[in-house]
Coordinates of C-alpha atoms in Angstrom, one line a residue:
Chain A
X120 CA 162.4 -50.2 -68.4
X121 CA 164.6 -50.5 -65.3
X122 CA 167.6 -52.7 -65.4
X123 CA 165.9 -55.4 -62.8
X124 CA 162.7 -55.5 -64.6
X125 CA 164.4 -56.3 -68.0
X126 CA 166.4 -59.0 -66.0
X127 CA 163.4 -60.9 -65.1
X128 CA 161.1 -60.2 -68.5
X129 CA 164.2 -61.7 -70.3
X130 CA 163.1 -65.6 -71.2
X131 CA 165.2 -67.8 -69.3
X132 CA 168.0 -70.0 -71.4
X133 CA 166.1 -73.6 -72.3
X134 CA 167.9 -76.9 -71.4
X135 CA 166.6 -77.9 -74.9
X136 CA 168.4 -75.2 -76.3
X137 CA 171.7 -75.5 -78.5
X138 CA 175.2 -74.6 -77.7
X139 CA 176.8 -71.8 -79.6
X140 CA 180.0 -72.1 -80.5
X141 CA 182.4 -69.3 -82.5
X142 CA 185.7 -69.2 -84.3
X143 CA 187.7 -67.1 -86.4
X144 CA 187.3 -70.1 -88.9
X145 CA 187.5 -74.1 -88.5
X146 CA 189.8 -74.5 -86.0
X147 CA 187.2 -74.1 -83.5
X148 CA 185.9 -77.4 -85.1
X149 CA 188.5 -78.9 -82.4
X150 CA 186.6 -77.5 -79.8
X151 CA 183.5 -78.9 -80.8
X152 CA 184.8 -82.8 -81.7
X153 CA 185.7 -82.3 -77.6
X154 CA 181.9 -81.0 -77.1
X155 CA 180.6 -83.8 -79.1
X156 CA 183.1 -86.7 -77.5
X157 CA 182.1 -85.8 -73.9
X158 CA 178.9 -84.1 -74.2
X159 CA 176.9 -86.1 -76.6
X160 CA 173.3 -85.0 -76.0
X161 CA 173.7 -81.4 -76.7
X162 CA 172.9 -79.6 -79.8
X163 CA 175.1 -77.3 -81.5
X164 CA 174.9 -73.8 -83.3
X165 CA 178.5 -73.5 -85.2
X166 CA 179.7 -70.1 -86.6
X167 CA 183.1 -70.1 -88.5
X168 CA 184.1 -66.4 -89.6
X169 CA 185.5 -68.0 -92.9
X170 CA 185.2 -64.3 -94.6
X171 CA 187.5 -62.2 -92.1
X172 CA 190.1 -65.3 -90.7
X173 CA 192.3 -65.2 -89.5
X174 CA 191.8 -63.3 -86.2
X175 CA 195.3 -64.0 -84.8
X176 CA 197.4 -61.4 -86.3
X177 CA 194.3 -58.1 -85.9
X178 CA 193.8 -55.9 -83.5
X179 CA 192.1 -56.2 -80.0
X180 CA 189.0 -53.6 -81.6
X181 CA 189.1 -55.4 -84.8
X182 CA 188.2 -59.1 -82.7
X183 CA 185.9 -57.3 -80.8
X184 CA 183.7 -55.9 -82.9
X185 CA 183.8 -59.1 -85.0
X186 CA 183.3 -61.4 -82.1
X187 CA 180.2 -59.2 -81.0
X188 CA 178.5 -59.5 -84.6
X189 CA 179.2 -63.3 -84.3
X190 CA 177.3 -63.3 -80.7
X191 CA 174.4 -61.6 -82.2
X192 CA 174.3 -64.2 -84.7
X193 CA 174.1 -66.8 -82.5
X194 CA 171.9 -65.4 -80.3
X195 CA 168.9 -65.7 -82.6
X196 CA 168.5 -69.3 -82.2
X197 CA 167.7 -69.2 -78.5
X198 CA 171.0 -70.4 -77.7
X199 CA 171.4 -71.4 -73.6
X200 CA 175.6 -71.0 -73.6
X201 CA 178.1 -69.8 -75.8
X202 CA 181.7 -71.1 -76.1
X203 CA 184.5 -68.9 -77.6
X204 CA 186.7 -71.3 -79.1
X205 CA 189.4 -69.2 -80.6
X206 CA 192.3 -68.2 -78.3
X207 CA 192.3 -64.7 -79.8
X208 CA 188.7 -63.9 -79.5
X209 CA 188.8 -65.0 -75.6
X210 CA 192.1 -63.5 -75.1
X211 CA 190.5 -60.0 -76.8
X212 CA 187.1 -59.9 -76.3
X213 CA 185.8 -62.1 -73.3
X214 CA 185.1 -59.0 -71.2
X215 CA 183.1 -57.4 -73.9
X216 CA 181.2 -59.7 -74.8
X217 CA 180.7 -61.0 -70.7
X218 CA 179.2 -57.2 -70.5
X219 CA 176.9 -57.8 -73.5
X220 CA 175.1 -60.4 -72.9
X221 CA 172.7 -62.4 -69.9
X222 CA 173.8 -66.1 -70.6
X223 CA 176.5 -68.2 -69.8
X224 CA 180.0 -67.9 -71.6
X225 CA 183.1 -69.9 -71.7
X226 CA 186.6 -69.0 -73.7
X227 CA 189.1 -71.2 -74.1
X228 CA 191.9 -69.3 -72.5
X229 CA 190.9 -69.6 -68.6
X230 CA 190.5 -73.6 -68.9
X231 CA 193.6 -74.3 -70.3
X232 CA 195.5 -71.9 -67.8
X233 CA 193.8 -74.0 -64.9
X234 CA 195.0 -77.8 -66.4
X235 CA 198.6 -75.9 -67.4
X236 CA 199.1 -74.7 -63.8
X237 CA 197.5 -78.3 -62.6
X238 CA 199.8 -80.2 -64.8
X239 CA 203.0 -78.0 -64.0
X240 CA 206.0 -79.5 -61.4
X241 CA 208.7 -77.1 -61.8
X242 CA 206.7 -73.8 -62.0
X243 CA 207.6 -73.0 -66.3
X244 CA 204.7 -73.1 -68.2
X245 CA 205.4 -72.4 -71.9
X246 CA 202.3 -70.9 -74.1
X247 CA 202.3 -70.6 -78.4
X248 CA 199.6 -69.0 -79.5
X249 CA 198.5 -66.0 -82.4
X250 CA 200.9 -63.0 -82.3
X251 CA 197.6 -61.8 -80.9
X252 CA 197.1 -64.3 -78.0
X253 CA 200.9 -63.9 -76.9
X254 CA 200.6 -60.2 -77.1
X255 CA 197.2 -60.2 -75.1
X256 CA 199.8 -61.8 -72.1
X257 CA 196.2 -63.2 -71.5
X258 CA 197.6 -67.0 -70.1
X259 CA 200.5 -64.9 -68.3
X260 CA 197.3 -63.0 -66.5
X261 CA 195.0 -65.5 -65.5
X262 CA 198.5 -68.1 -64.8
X263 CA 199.4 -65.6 -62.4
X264 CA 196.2 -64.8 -61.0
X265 CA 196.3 -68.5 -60.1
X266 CA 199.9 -68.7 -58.9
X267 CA 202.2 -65.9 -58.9
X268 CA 205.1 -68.4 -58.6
X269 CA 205.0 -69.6 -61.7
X270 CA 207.2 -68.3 -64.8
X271 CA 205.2 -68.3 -68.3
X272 CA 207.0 -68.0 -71.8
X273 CA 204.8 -67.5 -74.8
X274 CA 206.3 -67.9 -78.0
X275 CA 204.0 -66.6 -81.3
X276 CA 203.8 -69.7 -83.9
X277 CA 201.9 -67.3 -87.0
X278 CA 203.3 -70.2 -89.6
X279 CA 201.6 -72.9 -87.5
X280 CA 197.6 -71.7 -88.9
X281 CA 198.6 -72.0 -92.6
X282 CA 200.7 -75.1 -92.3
X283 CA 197.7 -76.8 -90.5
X284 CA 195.4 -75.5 -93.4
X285 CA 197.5 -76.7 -95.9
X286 CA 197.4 -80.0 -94.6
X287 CA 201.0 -80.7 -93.5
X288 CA 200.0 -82.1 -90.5
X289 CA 203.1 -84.4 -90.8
X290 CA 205.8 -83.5 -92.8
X291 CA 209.4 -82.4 -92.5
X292 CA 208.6 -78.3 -93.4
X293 CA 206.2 -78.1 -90.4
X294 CA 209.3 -80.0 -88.2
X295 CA 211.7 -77.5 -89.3
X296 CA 209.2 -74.7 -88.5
X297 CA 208.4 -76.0 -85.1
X298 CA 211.9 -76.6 -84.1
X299 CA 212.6 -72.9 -85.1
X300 CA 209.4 -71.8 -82.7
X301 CA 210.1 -74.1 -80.0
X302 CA 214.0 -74.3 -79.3
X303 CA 214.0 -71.2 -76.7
X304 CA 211.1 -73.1 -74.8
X305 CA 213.3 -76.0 -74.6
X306 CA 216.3 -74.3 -73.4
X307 CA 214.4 -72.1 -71.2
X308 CA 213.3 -75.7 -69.6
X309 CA 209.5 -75.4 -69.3
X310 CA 207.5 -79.1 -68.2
X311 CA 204.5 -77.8 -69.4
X312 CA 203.5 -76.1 -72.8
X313 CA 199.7 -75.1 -74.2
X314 CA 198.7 -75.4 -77.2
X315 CA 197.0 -71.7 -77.2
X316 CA 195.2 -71.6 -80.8
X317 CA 192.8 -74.4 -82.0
X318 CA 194.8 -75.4 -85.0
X319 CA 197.6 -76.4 -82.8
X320 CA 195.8 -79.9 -81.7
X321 CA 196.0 -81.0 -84.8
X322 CA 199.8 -80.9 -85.1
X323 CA 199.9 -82.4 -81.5
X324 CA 202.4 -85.5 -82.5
X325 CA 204.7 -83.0 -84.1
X326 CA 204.6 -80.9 -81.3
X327 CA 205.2 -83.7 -78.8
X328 CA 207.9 -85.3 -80.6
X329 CA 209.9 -82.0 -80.2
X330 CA 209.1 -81.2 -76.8
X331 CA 210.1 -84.6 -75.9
X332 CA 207.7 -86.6 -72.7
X333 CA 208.7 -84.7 -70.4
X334 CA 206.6 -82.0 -71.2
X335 CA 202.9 -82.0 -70.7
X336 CA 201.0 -80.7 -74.2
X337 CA 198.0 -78.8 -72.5
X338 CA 194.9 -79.0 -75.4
X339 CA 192.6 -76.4 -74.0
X340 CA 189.8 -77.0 -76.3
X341 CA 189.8 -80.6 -74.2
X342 CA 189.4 -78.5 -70.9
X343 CA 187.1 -76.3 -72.4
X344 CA 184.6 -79.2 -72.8
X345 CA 185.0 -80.3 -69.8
X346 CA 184.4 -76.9 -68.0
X347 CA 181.6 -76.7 -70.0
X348 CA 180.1 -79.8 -69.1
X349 CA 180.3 -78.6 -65.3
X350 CA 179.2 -75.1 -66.5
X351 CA 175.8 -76.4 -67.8
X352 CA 175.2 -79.2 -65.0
X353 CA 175.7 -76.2 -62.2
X354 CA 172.6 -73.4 -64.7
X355 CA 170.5 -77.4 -64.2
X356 CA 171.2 -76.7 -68.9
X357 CA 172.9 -80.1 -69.3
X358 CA 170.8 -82.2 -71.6
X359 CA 169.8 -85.5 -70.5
X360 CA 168.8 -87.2 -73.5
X361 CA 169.8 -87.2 -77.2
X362 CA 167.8 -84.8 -79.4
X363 CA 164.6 -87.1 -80.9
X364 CA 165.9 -88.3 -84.7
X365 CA 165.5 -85.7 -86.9
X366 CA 166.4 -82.7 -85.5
X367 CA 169.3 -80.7 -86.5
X368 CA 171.6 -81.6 -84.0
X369 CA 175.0 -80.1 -85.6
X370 CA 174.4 -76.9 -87.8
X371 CA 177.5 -75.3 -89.3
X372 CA 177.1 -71.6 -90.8
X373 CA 180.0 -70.0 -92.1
X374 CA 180.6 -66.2 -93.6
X375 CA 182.4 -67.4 -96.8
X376 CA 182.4 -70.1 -99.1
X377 CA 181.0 -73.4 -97.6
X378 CA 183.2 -76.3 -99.6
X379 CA 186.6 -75.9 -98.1
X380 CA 184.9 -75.8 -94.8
X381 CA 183.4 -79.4 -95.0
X382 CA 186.2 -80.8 -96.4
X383 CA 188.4 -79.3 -93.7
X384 CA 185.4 -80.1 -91.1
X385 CA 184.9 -83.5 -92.6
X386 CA 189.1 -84.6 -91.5
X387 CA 188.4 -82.8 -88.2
X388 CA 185.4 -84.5 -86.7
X389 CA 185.0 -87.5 -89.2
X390 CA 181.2 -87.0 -88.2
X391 CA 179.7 -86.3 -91.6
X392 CA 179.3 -82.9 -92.1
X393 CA 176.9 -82.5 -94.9
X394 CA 176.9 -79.2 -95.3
X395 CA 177.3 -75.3 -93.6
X396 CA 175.1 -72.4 -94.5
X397 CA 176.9 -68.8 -95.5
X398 CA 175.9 -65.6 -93.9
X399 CA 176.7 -62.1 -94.2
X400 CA 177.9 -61.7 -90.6
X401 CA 178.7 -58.0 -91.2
X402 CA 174.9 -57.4 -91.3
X403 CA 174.2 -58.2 -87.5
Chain B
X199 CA 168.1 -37.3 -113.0
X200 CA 168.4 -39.4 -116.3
X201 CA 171.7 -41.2 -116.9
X202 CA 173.3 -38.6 -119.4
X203 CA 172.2 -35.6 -117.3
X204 CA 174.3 -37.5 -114.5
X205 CA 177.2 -38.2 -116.3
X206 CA 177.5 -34.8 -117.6
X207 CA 176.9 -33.0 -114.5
X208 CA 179.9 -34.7 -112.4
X209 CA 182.8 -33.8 -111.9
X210 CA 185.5 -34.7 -114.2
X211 CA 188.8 -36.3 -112.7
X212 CA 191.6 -33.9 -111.6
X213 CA 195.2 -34.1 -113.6
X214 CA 196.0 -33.0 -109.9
X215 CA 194.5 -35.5 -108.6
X216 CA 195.8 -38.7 -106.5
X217 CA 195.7 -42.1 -107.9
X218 CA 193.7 -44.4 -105.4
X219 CA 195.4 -48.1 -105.1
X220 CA 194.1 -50.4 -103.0
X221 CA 194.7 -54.4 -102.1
X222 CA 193.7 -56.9 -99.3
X223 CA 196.9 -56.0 -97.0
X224 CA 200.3 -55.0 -97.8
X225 CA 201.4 -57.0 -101.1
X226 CA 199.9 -54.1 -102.9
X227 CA 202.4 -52.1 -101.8
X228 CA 204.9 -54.1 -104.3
X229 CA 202.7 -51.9 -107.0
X230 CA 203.1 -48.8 -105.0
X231 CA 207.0 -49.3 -105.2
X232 CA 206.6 -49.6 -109.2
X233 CA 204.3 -46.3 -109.5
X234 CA 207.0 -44.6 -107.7
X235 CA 209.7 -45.6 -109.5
X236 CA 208.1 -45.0 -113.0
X237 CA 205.4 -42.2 -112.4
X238 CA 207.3 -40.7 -109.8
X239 CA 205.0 -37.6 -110.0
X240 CA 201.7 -38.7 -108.7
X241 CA 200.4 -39.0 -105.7
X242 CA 199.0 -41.9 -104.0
X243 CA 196.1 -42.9 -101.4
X244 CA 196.6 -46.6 -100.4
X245 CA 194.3 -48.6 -99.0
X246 CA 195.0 -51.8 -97.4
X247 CA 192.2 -54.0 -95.7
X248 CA 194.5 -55.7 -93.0
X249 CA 191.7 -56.5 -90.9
X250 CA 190.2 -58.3 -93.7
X251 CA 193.4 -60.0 -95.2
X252 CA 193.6 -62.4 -96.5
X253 CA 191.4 -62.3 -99.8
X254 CA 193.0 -65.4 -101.7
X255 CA 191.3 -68.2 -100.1
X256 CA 187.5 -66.2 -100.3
X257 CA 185.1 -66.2 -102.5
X258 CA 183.9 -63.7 -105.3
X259 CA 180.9 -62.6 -103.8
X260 CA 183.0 -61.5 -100.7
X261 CA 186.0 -60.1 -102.5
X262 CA 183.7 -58.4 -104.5
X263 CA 182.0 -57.1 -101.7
X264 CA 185.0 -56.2 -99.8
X265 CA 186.1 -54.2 -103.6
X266 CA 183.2 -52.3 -103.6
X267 CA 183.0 -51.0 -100.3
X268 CA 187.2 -49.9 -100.6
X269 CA 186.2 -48.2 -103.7
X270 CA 183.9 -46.0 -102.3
X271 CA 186.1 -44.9 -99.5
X272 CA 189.0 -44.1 -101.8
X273 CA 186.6 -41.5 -104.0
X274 CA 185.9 -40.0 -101.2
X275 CA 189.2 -38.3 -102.1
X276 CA 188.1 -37.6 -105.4
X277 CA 190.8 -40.2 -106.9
X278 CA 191.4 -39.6 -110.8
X279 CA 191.8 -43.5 -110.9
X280 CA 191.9 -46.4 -109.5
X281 CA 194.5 -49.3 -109.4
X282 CA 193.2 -52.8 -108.1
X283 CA 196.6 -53.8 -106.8
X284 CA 195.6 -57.3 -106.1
X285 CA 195.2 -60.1 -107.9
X286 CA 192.3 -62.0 -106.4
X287 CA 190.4 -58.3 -106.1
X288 CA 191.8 -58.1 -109.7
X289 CA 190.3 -61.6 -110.8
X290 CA 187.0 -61.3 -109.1
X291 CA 186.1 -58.0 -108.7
X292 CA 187.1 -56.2 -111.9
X293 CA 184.1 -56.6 -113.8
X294 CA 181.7 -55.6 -111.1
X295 CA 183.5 -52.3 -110.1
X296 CA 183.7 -51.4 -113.8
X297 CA 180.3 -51.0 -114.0
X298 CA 180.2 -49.4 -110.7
X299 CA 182.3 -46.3 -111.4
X300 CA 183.1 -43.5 -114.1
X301 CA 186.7 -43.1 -113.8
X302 CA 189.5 -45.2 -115.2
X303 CA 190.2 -48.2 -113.6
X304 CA 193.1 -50.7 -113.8
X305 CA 193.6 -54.5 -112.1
X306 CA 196.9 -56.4 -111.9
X307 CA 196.1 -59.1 -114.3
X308 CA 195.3 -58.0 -117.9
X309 CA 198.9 -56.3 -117.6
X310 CA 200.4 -59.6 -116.5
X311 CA 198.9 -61.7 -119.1
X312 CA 200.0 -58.9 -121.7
X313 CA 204.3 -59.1 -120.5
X314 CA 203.5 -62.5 -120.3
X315 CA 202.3 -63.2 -124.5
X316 CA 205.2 -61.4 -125.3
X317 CA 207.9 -63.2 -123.5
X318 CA 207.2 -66.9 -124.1
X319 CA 208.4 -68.2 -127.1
X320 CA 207.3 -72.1 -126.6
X321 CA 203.8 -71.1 -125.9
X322 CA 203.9 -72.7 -122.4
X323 CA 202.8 -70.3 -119.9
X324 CA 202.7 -70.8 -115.8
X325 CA 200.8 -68.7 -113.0
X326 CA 201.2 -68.7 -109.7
X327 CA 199.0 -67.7 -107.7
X328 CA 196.5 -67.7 -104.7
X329 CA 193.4 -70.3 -104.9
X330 CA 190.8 -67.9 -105.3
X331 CA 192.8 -66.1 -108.5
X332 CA 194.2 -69.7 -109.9
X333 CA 190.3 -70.9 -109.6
X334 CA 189.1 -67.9 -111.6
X335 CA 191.1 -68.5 -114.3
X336 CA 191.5 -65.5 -115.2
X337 CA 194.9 -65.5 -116.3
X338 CA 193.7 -68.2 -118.9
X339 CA 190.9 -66.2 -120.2
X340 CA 192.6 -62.9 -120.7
X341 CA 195.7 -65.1 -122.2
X342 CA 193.5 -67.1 -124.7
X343 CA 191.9 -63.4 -125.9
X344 CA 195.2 -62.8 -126.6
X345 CA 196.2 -65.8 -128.6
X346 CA 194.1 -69.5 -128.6
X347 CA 197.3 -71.6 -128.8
X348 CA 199.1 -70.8 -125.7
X349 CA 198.3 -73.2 -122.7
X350 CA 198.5 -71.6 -119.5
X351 CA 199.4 -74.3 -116.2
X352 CA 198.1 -72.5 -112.9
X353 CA 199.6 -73.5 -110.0
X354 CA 198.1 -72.4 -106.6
X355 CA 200.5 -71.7 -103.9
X356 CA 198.9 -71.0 -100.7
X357 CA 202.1 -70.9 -98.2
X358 CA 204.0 -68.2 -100.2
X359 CA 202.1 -65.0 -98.6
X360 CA 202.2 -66.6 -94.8
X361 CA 205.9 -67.3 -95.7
X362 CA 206.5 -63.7 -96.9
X363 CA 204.7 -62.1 -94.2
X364 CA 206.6 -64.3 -91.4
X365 CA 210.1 -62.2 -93.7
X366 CA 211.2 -65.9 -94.8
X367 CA 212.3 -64.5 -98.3
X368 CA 215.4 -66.4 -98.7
X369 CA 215.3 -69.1 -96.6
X370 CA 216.0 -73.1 -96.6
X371 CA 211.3 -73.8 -95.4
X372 CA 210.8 -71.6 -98.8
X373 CA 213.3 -73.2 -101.1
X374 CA 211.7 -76.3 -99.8
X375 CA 207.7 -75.5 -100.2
X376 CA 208.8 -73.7 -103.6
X377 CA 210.3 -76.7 -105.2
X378 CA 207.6 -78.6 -104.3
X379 CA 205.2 -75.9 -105.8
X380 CA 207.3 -75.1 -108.9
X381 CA 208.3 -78.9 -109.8
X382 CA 205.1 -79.8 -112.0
X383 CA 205.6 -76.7 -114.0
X384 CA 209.4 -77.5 -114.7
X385 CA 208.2 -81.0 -115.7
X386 CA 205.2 -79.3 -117.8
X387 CA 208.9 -77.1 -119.8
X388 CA 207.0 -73.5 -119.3
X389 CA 209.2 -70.8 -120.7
X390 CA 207.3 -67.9 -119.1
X391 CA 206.2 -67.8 -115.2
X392 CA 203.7 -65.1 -114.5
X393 CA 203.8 -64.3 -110.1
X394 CA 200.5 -64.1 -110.1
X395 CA 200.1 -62.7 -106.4
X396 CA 201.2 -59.4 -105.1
X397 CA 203.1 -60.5 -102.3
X398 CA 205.8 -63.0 -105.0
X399 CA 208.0 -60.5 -106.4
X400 CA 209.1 -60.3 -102.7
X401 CA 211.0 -63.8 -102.9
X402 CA 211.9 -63.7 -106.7
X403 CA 215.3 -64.9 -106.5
X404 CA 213.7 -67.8 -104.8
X405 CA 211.6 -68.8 -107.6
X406 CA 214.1 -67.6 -110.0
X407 CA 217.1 -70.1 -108.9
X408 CA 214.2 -73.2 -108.7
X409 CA 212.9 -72.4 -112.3
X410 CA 216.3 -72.0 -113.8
X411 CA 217.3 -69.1 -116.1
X412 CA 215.9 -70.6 -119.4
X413 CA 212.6 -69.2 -117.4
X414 CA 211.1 -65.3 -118.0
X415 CA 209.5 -64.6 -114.6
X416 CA 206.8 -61.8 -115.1
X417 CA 206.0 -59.5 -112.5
X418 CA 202.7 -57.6 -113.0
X419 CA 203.3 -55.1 -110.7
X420 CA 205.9 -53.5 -112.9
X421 CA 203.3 -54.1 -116.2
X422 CA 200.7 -52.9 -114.2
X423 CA 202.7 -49.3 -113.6
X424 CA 203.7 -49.2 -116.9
X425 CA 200.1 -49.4 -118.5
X426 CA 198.5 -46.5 -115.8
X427 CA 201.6 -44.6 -117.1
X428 CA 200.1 -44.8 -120.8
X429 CA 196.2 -44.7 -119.1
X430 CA 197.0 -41.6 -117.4
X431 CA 198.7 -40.1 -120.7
X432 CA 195.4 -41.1 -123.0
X433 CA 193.1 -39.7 -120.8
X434 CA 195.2 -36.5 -119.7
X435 CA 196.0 -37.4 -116.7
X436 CA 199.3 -37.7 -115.9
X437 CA 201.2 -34.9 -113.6
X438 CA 203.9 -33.2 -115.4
X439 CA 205.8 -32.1 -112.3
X440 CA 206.2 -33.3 -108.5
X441 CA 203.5 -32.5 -106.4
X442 CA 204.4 -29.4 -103.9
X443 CA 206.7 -29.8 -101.0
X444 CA 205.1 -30.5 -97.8
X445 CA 201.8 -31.4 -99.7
X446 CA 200.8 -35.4 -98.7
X447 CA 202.3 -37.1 -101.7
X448 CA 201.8 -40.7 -100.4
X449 CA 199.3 -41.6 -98.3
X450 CA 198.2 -45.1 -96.6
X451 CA 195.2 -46.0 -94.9
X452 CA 194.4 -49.9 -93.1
X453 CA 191.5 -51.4 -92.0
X454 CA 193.5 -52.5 -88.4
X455 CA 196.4 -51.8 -86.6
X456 CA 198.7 -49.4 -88.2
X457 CA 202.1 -50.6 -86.6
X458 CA 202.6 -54.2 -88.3
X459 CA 202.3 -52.4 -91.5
X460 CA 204.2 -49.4 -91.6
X461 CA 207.3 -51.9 -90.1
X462 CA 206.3 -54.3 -93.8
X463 CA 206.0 -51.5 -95.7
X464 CA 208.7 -49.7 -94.5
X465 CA 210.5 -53.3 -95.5
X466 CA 209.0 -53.1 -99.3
X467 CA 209.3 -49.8 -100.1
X468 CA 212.0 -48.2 -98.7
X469 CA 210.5 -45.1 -98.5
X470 CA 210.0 -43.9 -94.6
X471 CA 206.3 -44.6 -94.4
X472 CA 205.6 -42.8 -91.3
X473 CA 202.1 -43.3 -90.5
X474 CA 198.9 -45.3 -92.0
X475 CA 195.6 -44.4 -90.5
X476 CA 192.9 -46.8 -89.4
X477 CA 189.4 -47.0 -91.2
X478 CA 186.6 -49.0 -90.5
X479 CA 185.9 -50.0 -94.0
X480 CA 182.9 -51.8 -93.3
X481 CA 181.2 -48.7 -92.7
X482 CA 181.3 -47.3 -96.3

């Protein structure tokens, strides 16, 4: 079958249809309390790679061909977008999976480049990410494809995802560890810093209080809802009405082990997460 | 074929033969060090599954999954045995590979909770450990085989292997997080700390200084390498003399990127690890 002909056989992405969104585990639950906090009609597919995360210290392949798997996944329930909402995955394996597949996709990376250069007034944008995202130089890319004035420092943070996960949200070990990642940002006098992996959020007053208010904390999983939003309104996909009562608005599957997962969903979104179905994602 | 016909037909292990050792990244490698230091004969394949890592937060079903399929890639080199040189593997996966393969196998834990019988003298035993290994309580089972009055406290300690990897082995964040690990099991008076992960031996004096000296800390890696020694003897096995030169005496292989682990394990083991070669172990 020609390429053309395939094009138009394909069945056209549903308005109805869910959202799919992918991590290398929960933090991509930040991404979707954004999703859900300013576009509250939608329905959404989650898929949490509980059985390979983390992503953030593996190789650009290794992301790819998991991120792929993940895509297939989702792509049996119908789905009319997907979000990549793990800074390592979109930083890896955006243009892959762009190549793969006919419906629209959004990553997390190219939003929050966009609100850092916005929010920026002297041109020194810092990033922390995965030793995966920094090493990508993915923000410095699309920064710079932006405006090639502007100087971009990323500084890996790989004690940041376990801290998070452990719970020490607040508390005096993840100061100390921040101060450690952040000083040279400070001193190299950036007004801007984003919070490049989904986990960081969630330390957000930490973060802040080091930084001091002078620098602008950049959440792109914040931007990424909102880009999504104008993403779906511009396909005529944005959903104009709640689903009916009933329907399964919010699935969650995971590839490992569902209980950690709600209780880690559960302080995330506060939304009642009842439960997340395991699959073997190796299989697709 | 019927069962016996099988079993007689293959082929028997190889005195010449390389011991396969395998964990889910590079704490195994703290076993490695001992089977060099006390069989310094043999010859080693290692397999680490870095793009997998880390297995002490999964479940069974996927560790044991994850066992099986690294099992099968390391007799594809005709191992005479096989060291699980990981404690979670080693808690979840023993049973299962046991019944998978014909050759003599070893795990991390039965050795452990062997050293560990003999040294305490108030019957007060600790383990540290990973969730998914502290969950299995394994340690407790193999103990209480051994003798019904000990109680065993387990202790989970998620932070330690981030904190390792990050090279944070004597340093003020893990003094901190170990204290506030160690203190129930200093209030609880064990005599006898097992380090029930690969990756603790690597911040020892740590632990040692918080528990105090009145405290024996057991390191199954070194019991582990003592009991193949005396596997390898009962079944024939062991090499009498050093492998030829220029033959590959020690050989490591990693699911993902081979450059963040040859600079750990050049950090472990001391031993100018040159190379490790990538595999896609889901394949097998």
């Amino acid at each position: 079958m020609a390429e053309t002909e395939r094009r138009q056989n394909r069945t056209l992405p549903d308005r109805d249809a869910p959202i799919g969104v992918f991590d290398s585990g929960v933090g991509g639950l930040t991404v979707v309390r954004e999703i859900m906090r300013q576009i509250p009609n939608e329905k959404i597919i989650y898929f949490g790679d509980t059985a390979r995360v983390p992503y953030g210290n593996k190789s650009r392949k290794t992301v790819t061909r998991f991120s792929q798997q993940i895509v297939r996944f989702l792509r049996t329930f119908q789905v009319k977008t997907i979000v990549v909402a793990c800074n390592t995955a979109s930083a890896y394996a955006m243009e892959a999976l762009e190549q793969d597949i006919d419906i629209p996709i959004i990553g997390v990376v190219k939003p929050g480049a966009r609100a850092a250069v916005s929010a920026t007034g002297n041109g020194r944008i810092g990033v922390i990410a995965t030793e995966a995202t920094i090493g990508s130089q993915i923000y410095t890319k699309y920064i710079q494809e932006l405006n090639q004035n502007i100087s971009i420092y990323g500084k890996a943070c790989p004690l940041f995802v376990p801290l998070v996960e452990e719970g020490l949200w607040e508390d005096p070990v993840t100061d100390e560890i921040a101060r450690r990642y952040l000083t040279e940002l400070i001193d190299i006098d950036i007004d801007t810093l984003i919070l490049g992996c989904t986990h960081y959020p969630l330390i957000r007053s930490t973060l802040g209080k080091i930084m001091g208010e002078r620098v602008t904390l950049v959440n792109p999983a914040y931007e990424t809802a909102r880009e999504l939003r104008e993403l779906l309104i511009r396909h005529g996909l944005l959903r104009e009405e709640p689903p009916a009562l009933g329907s399964n608005r919010y699935q969650f599957y995971i590839s490992d082990k569902a209980d950690k997962f709600v209780h880690f969903a559960n302080s995330i979104i506060k939304y009642g997460i009842l439960s997340a179905k395991t699959v073997n994602i190796e299989a697709y």
